[in-house]
Short mmCIF file of C-alpha atoms in Angstrom, two decimals:
data_model
loop_
_atom_site.label_atom_id
_atom_site.label_comp_id
_atom_site.label_asym_id
_atom_site.label_seq_id
_atom_site.Cartn_x
_atom_site.Cartn_y
_atom_site.Cartn_z
CA UNK A 1 1.01 -33.51 13.44
CA UNK A 2 1.79 -33.71 9.71
CA UNK A 3 0.82 -30.08 9.25
CA UNK A 4 3.09 -29.05 12.10
CA UNK A 5 6.03 -30.89 10.55
CA UNK A 6 5.36 -29.37 7.15
CA UNK A 7 5.15 -25.84 8.58
CA UNK A 8 8.21 -26.32 10.78
CA UNK A 9 10.23 -27.52 7.77
CA UNK A 10 9.04 -24.54 5.77
CA UNK A 11 10.03 -22.02 8.43
CA UNK A 12 13.31 -23.70 9.31
CA UNK A 13 14.46 -24.14 5.72
CA UNK A 14 15.60 -21.64 3.13
CA UNK A 15 12.05 -20.98 1.97
CA UNK A 16 11.20 -19.93 5.51
CA UNK A 17 14.02 -17.40 5.47
CA UNK A 18 12.78 -16.05 2.15
CA UNK A 19 9.24 -15.83 3.51
CA UNK A 20 10.49 -13.96 6.55
CA UNK A 21 12.49 -11.54 4.40
CA UNK A 22 9.47 -10.76 2.24
CA UNK A 23 7.28 -10.36 5.32
CA UNK A 24 9.76 -7.90 6.83
CA UNK A 25 9.99 -6.01 3.54
CA UNK A 26 6.19 -5.74 3.34
CA UNK A 27 6.04 -4.54 6.93
CA UNK A 28 8.67 -1.87 6.27
CA UNK A 29 6.87 -0.67 3.14
CA UNK A 30 3.62 -0.53 5.09
CA UNK A 31 5.24 1.50 7.85
CA UNK A 32 6.79 3.87 5.30
CA UNK A 33 3.42 4.39 3.61
CA UNK A 34 1.72 5.02 6.95
CA UNK A 35 4.36 7.59 7.92
CA UNK A 36 4.11 9.31 4.53
CA UNK A 37 0.32 9.51 4.73
CA UNK A 38 0.50 10.84 8.27
CA UNK A 39 3.07 13.45 7.28
CA UNK A 40 1.51 14.56 4.00
CA UNK A 41 -2.12 13.56 4.50
CA UNK A 42 -3.64 17.04 4.47
CA UNK A 43 -1.55 18.12 1.49
CA UNK A 44 -2.55 14.99 -0.42
CA UNK A 45 -6.20 15.56 0.43
CA UNK A 46 -6.00 19.15 -0.80
CA UNK A 47 -4.24 18.04 -3.99
CA UNK A 48 -6.86 15.40 -4.76
CA UNK A 49 -9.69 17.82 -4.02
CA UNK A 50 -8.14 20.42 -6.35
CA UNK A 51 -7.67 17.87 -9.12
CA UNK A 52 -11.21 16.57 -8.63
CA UNK A 53 -12.57 20.09 -8.97
CA UNK A 54 -10.62 20.62 -12.18
CA UNK A 55 -11.88 17.36 -13.65
CA UNK A 56 -15.45 18.31 -12.76
CA UNK A 57 -14.97 21.73 -14.39
CA UNK A 58 -13.71 20.14 -17.60
CA UNK A 59 -16.58 17.66 -17.51
CA UNK A 60 -19.10 20.49 -17.12
CA UNK A 61 -17.53 22.38 -20.03
CA UNK A 62 -17.61 19.30 -22.25
CA UNK A 63 -21.29 18.68 -21.48
CA UNK A 64 -22.10 22.28 -22.39
CA UNK A 65 -20.68 21.93 -25.90
#
């Protein structure tokens, strides 16, 4: 029962409102990231693959010297 009272005070007080605001902000950021990845996923994959290939090419050239 003590835990319930402590949690109810936390959620009913100002700290509970702050917690809820941060939780909503995190949820919105997560949704925005998910939408961005869904919209640009293939382009991001292609970009990372291109950059990876370039890094491997430079690495191969440096080993050859």
